[in-house]
Tab-separated table of C-alpha atoms and ligand atoms in Angstrom:
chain	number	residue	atom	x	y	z
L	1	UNK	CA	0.969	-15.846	-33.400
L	2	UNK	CA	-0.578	-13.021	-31.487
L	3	UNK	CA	-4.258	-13.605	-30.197
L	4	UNK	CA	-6.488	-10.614	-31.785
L	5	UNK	CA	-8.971	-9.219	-29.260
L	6	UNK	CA	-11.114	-6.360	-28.812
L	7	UNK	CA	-10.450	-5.901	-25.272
L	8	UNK	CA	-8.110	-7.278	-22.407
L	9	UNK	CA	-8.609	-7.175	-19.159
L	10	UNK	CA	-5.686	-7.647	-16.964
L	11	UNK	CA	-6.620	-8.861	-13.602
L	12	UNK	CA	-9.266	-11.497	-11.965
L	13	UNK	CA	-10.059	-9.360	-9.236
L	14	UNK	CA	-13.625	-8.075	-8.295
L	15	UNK	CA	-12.605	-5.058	-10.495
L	16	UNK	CA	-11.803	-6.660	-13.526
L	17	UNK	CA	-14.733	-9.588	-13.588
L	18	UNK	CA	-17.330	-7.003	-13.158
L	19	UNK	CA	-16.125	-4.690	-15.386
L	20	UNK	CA	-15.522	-7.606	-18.091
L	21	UNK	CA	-19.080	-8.641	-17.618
L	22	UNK	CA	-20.299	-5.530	-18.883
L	23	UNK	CA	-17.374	-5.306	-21.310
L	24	UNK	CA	-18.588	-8.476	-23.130
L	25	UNK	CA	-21.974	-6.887	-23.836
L	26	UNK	CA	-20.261	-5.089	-26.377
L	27	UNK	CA	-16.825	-6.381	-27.573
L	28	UNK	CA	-15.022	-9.735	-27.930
L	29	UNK	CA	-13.227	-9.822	-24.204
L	30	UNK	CA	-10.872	-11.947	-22.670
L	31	UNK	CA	-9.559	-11.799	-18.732
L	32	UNK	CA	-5.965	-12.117	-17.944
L	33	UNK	CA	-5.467	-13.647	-14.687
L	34	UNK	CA	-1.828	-14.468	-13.224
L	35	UNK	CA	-2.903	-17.004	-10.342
L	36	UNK	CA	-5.206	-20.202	-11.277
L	37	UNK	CA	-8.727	-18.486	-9.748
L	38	UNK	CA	-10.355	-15.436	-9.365
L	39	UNK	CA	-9.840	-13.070	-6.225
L	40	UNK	CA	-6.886	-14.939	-4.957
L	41	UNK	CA	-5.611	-11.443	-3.650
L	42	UNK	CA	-7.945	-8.801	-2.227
L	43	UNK	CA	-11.174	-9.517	-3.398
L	44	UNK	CA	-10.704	-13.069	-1.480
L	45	UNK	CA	-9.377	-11.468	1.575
L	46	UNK	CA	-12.118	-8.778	2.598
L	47	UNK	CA	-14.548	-8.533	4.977
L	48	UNK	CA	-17.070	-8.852	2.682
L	49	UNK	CA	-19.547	-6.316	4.107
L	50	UNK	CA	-21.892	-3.708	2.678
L	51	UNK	CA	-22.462	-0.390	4.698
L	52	UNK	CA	-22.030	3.464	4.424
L	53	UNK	CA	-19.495	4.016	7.297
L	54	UNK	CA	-16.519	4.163	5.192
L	55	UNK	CA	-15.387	6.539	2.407
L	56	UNK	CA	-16.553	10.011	1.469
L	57	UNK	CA	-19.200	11.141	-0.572
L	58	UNK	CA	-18.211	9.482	-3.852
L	59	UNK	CA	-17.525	6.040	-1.842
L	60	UNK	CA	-21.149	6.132	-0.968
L	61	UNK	CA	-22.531	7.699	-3.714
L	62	UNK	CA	-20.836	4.260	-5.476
L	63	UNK	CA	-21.847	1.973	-2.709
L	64	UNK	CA	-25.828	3.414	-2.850
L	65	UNK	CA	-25.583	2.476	-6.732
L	66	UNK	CA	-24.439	-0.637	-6.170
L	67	UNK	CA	-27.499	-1.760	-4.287
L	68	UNK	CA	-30.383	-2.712	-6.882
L	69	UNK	CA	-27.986	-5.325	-8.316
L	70	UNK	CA	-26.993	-6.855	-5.147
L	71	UNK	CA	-30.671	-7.326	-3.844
L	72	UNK	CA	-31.915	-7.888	-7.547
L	73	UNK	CA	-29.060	-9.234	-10.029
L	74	UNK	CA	-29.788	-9.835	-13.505
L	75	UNK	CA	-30.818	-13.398	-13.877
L	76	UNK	CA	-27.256	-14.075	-16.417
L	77	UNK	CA	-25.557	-13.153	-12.959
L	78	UNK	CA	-27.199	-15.001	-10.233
L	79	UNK	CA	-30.774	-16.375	-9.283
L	80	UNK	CA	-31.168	-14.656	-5.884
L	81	UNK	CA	-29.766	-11.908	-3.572
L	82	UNK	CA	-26.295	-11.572	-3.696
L	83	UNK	CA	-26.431	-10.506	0.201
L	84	UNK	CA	-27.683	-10.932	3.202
L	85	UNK	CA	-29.450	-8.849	6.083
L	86	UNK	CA	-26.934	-8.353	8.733
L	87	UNK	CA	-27.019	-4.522	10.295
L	88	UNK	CA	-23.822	-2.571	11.139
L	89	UNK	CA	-23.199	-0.842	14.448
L	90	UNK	CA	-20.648	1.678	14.803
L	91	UNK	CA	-19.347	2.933	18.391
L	92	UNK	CA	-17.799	5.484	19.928
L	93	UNK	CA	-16.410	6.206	23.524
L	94	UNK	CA	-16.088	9.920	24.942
L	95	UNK	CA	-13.504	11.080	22.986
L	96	UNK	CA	-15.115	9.845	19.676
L	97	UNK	CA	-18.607	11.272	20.275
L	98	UNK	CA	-17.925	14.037	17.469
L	99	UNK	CA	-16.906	11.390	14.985
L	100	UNK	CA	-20.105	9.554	15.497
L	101	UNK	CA	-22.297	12.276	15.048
L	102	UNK	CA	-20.297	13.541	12.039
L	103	UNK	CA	-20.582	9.716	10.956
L	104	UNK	CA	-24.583	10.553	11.557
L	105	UNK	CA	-24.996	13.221	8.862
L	106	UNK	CA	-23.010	11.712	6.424
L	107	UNK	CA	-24.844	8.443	6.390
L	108	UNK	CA	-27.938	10.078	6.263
L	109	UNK	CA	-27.728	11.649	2.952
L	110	UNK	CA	-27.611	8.042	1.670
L	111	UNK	CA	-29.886	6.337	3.609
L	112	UNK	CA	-32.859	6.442	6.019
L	113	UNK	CA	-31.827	3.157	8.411
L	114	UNK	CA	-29.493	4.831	11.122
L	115	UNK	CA	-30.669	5.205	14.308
L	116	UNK	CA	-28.639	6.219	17.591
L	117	UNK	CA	-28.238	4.323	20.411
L	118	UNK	CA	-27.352	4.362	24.009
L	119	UNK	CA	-25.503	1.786	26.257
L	120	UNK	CA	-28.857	-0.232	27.131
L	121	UNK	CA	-29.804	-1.043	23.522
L	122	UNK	CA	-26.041	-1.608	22.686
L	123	UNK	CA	-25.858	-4.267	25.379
L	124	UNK	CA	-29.187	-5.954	23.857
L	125	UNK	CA	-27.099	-6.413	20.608
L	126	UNK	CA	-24.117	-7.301	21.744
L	127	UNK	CA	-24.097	-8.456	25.158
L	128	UNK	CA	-20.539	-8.398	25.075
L	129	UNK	CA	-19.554	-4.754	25.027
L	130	UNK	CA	-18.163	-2.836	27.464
L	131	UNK	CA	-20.428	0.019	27.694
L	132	UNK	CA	-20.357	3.137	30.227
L	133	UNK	CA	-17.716	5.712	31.820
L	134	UNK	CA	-14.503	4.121	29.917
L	135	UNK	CA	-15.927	2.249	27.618
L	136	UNK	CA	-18.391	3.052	24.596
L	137	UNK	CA	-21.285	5.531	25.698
L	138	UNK	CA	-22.639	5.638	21.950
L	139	UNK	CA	-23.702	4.003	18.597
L	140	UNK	CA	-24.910	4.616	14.797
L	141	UNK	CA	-27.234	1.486	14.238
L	142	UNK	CA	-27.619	0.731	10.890
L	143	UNK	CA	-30.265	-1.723	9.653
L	144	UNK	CA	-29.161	-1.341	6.011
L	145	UNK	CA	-26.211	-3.244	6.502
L	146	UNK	CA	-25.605	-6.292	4.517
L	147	UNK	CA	-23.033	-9.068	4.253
L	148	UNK	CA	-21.848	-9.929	0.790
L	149	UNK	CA	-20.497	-13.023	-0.451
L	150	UNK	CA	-17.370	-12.812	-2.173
L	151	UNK	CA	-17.159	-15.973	-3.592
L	152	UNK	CA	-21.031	-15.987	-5.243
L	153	UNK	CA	-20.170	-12.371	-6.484
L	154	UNK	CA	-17.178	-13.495	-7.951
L	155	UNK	CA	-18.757	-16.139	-9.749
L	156	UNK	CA	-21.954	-14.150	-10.781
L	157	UNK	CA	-20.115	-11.633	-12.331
L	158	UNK	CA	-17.839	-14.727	-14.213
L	159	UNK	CA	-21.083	-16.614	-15.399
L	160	UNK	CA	-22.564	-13.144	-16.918
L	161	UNK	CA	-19.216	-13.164	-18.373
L	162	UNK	CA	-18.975	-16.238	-20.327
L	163	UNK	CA	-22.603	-16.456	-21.115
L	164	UNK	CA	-21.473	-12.956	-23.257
L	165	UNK	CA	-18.986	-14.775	-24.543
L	166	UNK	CA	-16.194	-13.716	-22.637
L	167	UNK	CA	-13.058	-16.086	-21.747
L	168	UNK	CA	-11.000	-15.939	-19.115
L	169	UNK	CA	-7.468	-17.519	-19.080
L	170	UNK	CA	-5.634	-18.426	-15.665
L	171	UNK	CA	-2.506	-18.758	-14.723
L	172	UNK	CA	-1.775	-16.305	-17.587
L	173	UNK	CA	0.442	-13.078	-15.767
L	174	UNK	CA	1.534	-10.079	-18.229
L	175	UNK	CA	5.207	-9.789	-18.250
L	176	UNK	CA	4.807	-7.384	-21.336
L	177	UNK	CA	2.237	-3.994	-22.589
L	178	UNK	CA	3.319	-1.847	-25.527
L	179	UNK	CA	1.841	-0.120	-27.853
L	180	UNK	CA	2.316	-1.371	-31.340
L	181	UNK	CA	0.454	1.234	-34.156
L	182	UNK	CA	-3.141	1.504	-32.874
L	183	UNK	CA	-3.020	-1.773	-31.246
L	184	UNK	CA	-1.619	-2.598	-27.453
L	185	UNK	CA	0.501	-5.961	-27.588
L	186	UNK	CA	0.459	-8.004	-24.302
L	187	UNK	CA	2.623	-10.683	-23.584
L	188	UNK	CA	2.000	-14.051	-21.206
L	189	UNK	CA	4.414	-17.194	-20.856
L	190	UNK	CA	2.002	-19.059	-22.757
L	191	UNK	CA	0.292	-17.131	-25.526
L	192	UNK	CA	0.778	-13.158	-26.640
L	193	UNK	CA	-2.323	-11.016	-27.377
L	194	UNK	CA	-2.897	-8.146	-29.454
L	195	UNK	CA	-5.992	-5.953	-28.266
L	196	UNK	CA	-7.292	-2.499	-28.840
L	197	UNK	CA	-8.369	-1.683	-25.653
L	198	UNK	CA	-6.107	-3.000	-22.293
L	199	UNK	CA	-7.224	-2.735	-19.072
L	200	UNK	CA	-5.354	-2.493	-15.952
L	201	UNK	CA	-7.487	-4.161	-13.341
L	202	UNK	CA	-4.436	-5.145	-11.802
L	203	UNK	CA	-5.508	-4.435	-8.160
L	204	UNK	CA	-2.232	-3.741	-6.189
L	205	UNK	CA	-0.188	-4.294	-9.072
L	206	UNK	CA	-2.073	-1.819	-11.043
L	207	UNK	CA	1.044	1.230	-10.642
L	208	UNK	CA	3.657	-1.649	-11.746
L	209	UNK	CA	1.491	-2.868	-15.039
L	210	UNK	CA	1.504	0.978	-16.336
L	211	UNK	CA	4.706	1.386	-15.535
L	212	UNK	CA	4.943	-1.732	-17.818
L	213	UNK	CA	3.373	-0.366	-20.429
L	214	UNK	CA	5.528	3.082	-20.243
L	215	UNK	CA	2.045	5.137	-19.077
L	216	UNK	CA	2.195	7.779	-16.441
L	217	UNK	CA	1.445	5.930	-12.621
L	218	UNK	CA	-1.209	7.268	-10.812
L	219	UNK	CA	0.484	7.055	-7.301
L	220	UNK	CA	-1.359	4.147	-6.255
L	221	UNK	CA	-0.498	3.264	-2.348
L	222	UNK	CA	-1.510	-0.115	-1.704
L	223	UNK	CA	-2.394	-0.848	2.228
L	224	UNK	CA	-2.077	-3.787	4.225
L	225	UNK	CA	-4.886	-5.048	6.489
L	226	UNK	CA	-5.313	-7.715	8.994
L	227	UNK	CA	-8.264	-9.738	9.672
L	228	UNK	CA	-8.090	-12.447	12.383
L	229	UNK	CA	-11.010	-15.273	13.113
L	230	UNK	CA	-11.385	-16.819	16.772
L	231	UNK	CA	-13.880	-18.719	18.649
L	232	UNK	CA	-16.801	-17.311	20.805
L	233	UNK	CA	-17.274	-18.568	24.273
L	234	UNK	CA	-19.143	-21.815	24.426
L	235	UNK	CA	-22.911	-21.916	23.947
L	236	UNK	CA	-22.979	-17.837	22.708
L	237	UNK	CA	-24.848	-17.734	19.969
L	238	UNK	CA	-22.983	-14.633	17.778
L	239	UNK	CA	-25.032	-15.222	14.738
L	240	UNK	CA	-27.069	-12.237	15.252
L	241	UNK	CA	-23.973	-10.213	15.924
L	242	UNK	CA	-24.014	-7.317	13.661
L	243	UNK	CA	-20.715	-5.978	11.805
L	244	UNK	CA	-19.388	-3.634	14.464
L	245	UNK	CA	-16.719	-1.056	13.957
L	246	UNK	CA	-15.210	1.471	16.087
L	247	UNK	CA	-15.859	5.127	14.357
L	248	UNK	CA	-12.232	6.029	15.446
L	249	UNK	CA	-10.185	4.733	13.103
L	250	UNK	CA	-7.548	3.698	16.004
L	251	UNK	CA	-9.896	0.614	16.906
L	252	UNK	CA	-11.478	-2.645	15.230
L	253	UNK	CA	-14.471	-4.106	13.691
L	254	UNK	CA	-15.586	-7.620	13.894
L	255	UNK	CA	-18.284	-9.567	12.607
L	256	UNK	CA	-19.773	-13.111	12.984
L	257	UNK	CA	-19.003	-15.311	10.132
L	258	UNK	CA	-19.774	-19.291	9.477
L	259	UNK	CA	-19.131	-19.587	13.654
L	260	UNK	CA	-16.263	-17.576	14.231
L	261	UNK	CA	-16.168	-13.950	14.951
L	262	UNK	CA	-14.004	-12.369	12.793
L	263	UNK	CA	-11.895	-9.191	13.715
L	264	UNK	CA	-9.438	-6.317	12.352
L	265	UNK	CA	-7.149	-3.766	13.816
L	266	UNK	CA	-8.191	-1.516	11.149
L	267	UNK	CA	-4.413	-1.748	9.749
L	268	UNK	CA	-3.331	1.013	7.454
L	269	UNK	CA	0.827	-0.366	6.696
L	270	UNK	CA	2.039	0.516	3.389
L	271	UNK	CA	3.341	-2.707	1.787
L	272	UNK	CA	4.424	-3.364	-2.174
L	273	UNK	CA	1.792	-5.510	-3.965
L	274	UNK	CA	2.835	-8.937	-3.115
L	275	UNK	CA	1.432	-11.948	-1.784
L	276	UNK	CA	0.561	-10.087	1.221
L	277	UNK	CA	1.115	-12.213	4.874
L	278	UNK	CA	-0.405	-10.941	8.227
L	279	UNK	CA	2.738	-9.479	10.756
L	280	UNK	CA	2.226	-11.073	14.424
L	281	UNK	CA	2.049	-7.502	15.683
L	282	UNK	CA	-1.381	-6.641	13.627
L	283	UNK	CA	-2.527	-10.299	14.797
L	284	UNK	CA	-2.083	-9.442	18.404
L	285	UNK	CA	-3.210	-5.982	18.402
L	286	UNK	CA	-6.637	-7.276	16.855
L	287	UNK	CA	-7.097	-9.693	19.530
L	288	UNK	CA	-5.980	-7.287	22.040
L	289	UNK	CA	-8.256	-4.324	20.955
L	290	UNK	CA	-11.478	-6.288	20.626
L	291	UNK	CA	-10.547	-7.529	24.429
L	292	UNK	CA	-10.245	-3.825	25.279
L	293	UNK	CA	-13.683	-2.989	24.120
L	294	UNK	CA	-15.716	-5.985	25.161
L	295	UNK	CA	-15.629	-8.847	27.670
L	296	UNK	CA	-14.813	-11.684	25.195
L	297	UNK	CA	-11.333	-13.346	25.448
L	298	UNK	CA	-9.763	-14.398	22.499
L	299	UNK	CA	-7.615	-17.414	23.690
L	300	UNK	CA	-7.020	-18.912	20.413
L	301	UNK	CA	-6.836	-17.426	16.955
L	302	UNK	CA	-8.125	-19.996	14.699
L	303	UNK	CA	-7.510	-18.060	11.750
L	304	UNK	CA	-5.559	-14.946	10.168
L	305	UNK	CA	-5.199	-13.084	6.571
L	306	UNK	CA	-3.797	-10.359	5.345
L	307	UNK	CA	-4.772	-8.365	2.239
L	308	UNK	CA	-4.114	-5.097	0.123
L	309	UNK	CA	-6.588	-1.914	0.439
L	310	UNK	CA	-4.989	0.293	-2.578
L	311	UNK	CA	-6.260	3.857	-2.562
L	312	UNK	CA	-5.061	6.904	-4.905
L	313	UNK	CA	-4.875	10.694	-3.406
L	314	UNK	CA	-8.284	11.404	-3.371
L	315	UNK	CA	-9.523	7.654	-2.178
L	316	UNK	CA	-11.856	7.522	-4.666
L	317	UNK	CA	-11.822	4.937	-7.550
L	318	UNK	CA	-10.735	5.478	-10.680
L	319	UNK	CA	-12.762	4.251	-13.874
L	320	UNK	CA	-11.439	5.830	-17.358
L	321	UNK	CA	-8.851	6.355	-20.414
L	322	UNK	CA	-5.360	7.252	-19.563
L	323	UNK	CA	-5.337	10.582	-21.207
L	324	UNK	CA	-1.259	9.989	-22.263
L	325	UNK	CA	-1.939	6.644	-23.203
L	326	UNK	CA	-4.851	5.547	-26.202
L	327	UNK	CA	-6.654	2.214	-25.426
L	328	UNK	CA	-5.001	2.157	-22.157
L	329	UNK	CA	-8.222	2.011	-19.343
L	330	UNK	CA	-7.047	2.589	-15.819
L	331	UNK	CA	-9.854	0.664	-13.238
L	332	UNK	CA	-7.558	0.707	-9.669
L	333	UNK	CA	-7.583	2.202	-6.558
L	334	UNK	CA	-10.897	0.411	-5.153
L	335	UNK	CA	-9.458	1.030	-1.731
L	336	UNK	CA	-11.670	-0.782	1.189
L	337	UNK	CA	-14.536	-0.688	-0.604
L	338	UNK	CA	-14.360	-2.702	-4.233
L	339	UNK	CA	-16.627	-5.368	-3.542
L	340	UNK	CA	-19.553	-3.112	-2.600
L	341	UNK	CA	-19.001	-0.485	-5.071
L	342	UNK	CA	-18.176	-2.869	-7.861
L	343	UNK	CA	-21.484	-3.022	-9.926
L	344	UNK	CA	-21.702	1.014	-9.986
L	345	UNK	CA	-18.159	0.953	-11.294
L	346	UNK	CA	-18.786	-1.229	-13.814
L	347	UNK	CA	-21.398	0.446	-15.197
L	348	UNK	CA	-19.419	3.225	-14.941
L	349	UNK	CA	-16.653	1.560	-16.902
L	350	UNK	CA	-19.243	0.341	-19.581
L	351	UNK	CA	-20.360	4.042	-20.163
L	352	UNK	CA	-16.816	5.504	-20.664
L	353	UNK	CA	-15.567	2.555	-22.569
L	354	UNK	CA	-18.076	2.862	-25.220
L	355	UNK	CA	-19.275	6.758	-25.044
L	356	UNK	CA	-22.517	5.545	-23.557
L	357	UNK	CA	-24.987	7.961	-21.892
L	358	UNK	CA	-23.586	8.602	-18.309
L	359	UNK	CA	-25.969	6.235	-16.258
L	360	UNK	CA	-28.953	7.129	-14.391
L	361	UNK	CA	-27.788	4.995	-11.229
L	362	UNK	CA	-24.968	7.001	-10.717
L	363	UNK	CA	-26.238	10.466	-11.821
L	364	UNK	CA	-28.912	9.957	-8.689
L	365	UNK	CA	-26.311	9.789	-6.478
L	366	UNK	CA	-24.504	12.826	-7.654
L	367	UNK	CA	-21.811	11.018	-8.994
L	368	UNK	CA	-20.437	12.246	-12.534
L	369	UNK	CA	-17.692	11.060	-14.919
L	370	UNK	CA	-14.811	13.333	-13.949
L	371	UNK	CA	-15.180	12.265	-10.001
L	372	UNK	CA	-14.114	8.563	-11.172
L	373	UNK	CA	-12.029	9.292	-14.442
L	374	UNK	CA	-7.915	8.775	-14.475
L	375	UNK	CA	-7.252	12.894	-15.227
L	376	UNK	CA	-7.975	14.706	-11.890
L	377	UNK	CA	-5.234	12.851	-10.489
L	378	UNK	CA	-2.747	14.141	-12.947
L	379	UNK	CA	-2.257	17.416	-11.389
L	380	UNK	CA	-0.745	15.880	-8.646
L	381	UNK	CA	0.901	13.037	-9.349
L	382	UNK	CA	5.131	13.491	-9.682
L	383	UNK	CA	6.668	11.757	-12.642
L	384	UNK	CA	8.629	8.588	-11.491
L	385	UNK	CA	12.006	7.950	-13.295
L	386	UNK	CA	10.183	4.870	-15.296
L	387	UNK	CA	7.141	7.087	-16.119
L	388	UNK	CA	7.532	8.426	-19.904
E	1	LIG	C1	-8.829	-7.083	5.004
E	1	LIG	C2	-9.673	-6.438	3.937
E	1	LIG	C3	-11.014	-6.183	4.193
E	1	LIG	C4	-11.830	-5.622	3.194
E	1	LIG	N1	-13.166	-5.468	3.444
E	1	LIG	C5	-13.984	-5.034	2.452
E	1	LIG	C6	-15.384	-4.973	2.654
E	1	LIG	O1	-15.894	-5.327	3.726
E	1	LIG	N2	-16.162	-4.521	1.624
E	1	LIG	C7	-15.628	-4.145	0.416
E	1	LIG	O2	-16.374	-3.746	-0.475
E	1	LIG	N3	-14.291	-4.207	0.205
E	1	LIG	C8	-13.454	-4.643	1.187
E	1	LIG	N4	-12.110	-4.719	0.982
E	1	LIG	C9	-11.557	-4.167	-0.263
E	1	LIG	C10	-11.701	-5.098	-1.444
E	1	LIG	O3	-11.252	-6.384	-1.087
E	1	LIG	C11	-10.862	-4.527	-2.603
E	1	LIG	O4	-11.214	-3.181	-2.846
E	1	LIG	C12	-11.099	-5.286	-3.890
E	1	LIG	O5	-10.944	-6.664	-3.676
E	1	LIG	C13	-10.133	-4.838	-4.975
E	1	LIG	O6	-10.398	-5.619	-6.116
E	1	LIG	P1	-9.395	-5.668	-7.325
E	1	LIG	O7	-10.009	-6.525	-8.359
E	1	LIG	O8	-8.973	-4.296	-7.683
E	1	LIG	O9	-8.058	-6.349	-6.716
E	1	LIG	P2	-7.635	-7.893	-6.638
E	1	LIG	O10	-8.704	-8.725	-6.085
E	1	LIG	O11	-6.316	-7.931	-5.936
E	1	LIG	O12	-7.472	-8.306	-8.156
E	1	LIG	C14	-6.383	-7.891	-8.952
E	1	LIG	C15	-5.951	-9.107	-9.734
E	1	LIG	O13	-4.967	-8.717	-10.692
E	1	LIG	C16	-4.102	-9.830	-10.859
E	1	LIG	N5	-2.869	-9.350	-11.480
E	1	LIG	C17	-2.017	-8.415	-11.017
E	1	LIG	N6	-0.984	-8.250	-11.860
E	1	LIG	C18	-1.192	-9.101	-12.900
E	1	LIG	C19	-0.459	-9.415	-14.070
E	1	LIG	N7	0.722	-8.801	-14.384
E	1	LIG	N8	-0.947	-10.356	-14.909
E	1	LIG	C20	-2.133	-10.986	-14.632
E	1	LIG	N9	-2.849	-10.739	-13.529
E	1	LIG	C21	-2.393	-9.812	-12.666
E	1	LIG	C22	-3.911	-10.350	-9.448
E	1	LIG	O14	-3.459	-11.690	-9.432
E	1	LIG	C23	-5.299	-10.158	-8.850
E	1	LIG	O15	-6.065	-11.357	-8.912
E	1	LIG	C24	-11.266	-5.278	1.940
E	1	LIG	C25	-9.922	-5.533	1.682
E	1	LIG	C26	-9.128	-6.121	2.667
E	1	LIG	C27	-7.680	-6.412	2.358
């Protein structure tokens, strides 16, 4: 016998959680998870940081709305903050100076907290750098920089969840979608569902489950990305290290976390979803570019990960209705930036779902329905042989 739902979402992710958390306010919802936890794949392998140098104007139009519930959640999500202070810096040698100041104007149409910085204040916040002719002249400080915490976001956004009477089922992956009268009928090994609203939270995977359910792909490109954690010399103190990222996109960022400083290449390989492994060549060529830029030596790698970024055309995420496919809700593409723009698109997903009024969060940040729904990318995507 078929379960009878309202709504199914198809992936444990960040993406689908959040989204189900609203979902639940309004419809019988249950999560479809294939591994036996949530965020097994990207949403346990980020960075976990907040900040506005990354993406374009929708990115941080998403990211600004995301902040009331992060510093405030509602108390069926979490009792306290959901982040932490930690400020970014961003750098630039010679050759990057344009890219910083470009970097300058951009952030400040979100937010009031950068400030540039020369070589001598640099050095005060990270002694480490190596600053001058060569080396980085320049930097965007950012005290409105915050570290998230993947695991408490994860869970906040599973306890508003269940206490709306949500369920989620692990170790539960869809080898079946198709449409079946008005219905969509989803298959697992252990238990088949019939629901009248699916959605494809499917992270990397997100392409392959519509192509499942015979609806058009949207050309998803999912990205692999390094991170790699090592030891600081003995007796530095990097806790006050902020996140620091080169603003050419040919460097690294690292940031302290629980007493390692953690670093990436800033990676960009294409790779098929899968259970993603870092390649030795990204693992050296973090270690080597953070020794490049500062005087720290990274002797021993204590730890390494790998995980997918998965971006559409336009790099911006996509909240919406198929329009080829009835009760078939795209929510992919979250790129580098899903944890900290998950609450907007959520909200964003409750308001399309169920014809709500467009919300006032993301209306203040300029953001509208078509810059997040499935249909702009349409135009551009080419039919694939299994597409209908
Ligand atoms: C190295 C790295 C650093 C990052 N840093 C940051 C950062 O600092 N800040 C930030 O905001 N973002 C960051 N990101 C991006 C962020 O991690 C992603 O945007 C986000 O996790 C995407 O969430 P998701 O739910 O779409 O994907 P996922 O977390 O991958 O979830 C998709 C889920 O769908 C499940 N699934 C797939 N197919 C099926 C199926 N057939 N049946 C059942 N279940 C299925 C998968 O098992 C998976 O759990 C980073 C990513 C990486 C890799």
């Amino acid at each position: 016998m078929r379960k009878r739902v309202d709504v199914l979402v198809i992936g444990g992710g960040i993406a689908g959680i959040s989204a189900a958390a609203r979902i639940a306010r309004h419809a019988e919802t249950v999560v479809l998870e294939q591994e036996s936890a949530l965020g097994y794949h990207s949403s346990g392998r980020s960075a976990t940081f907040y900040h506005f140098g990354i993406g374009n104007d929708c990115v941080r139009g998403l990211t600004a709305a995301s902040s009331d519930f992060f510093a405030d959640p509602p108390a069926d999500y979490a009792d306290g903050p959901l982040w932490t202070e930690k400020p970014a810096l961003f750098i630039a040698d010679q050759a990057s100076l344009s890219e910083l100041e470009a970097l300058r104007v951009e952030m400040d149409r979100f937010i009031g907290t950068v400030t540039r910085v020369g070589p001598q204040r640099m050095l005060e916040i990270v002694p480490a750098l190596k600053t001058g002719e060569g080396g980085i002249v320049a930097g965007l400080l950012d005290t409105g920089g915050r570290k998230l915490d993947a695991d408490a976001l994860l869970q906040a956004n599973a306890r508003a969840f269940r206490k709306a009477g949500g369920t989620i089922v692990f170790d539960a992956p869809v080898s079946a979608v198709a449409r079946a009268g008005d219905r969509w009928e989803v298959d697992t090994p252990e238990q088949g569902y019939s629901a009248r609203i699916v959605v494809n939270a499917a992270g990397a995977w997100a392409d392959e489950l519509a192509g499942m359910a015979g609806v058009r792909r949207l050309g998803l490109q999912p990205l692999r990305r390094t991170i790699i954690g090592f030891a600081p010399p003995a007796g530095l103190d990097v806790s006050g290290w902020p996140f620091l990222k080169t603003v050419s996109e040919d460097g690294f960022y690292m940031l302290p976390d629980a007493g390692l400083l953690l670093a990436s290449p800033m990676d960009v390989t294409p790779h098929d979803p899968c259970d993603v492994q870092p390649d030795d060549y990204d693992i050296a060529l973090a270690a080597w570019r953070v020794e490049e830029a500062t005087t720290l030596q990274v002797s021993r790698i204590s730890t390494r990960w790998a995980g997918l970024r998965s971006f559409v055309a336009d790099k911006v995420p996509v909240a919406g209705f198929a329009p080829d496919a009835p009760g078939f809700f795209w929510l992919a593409g979250q790129g580098g930036y899903g944890l900290q723009t998950s609450p907007a698109m959520a909200l964003a997903v409750e308001a399309l779902m169920f014809d709500l009024p467009w919300p006032d969060q993301l209306s203040r940040q300029g953001l509208r329905a078509e810059h997040v729904r499935p249909d702009r990318l349409y135009r551009t995507v080419q039919a694939t042989p299994s597409d209908n």
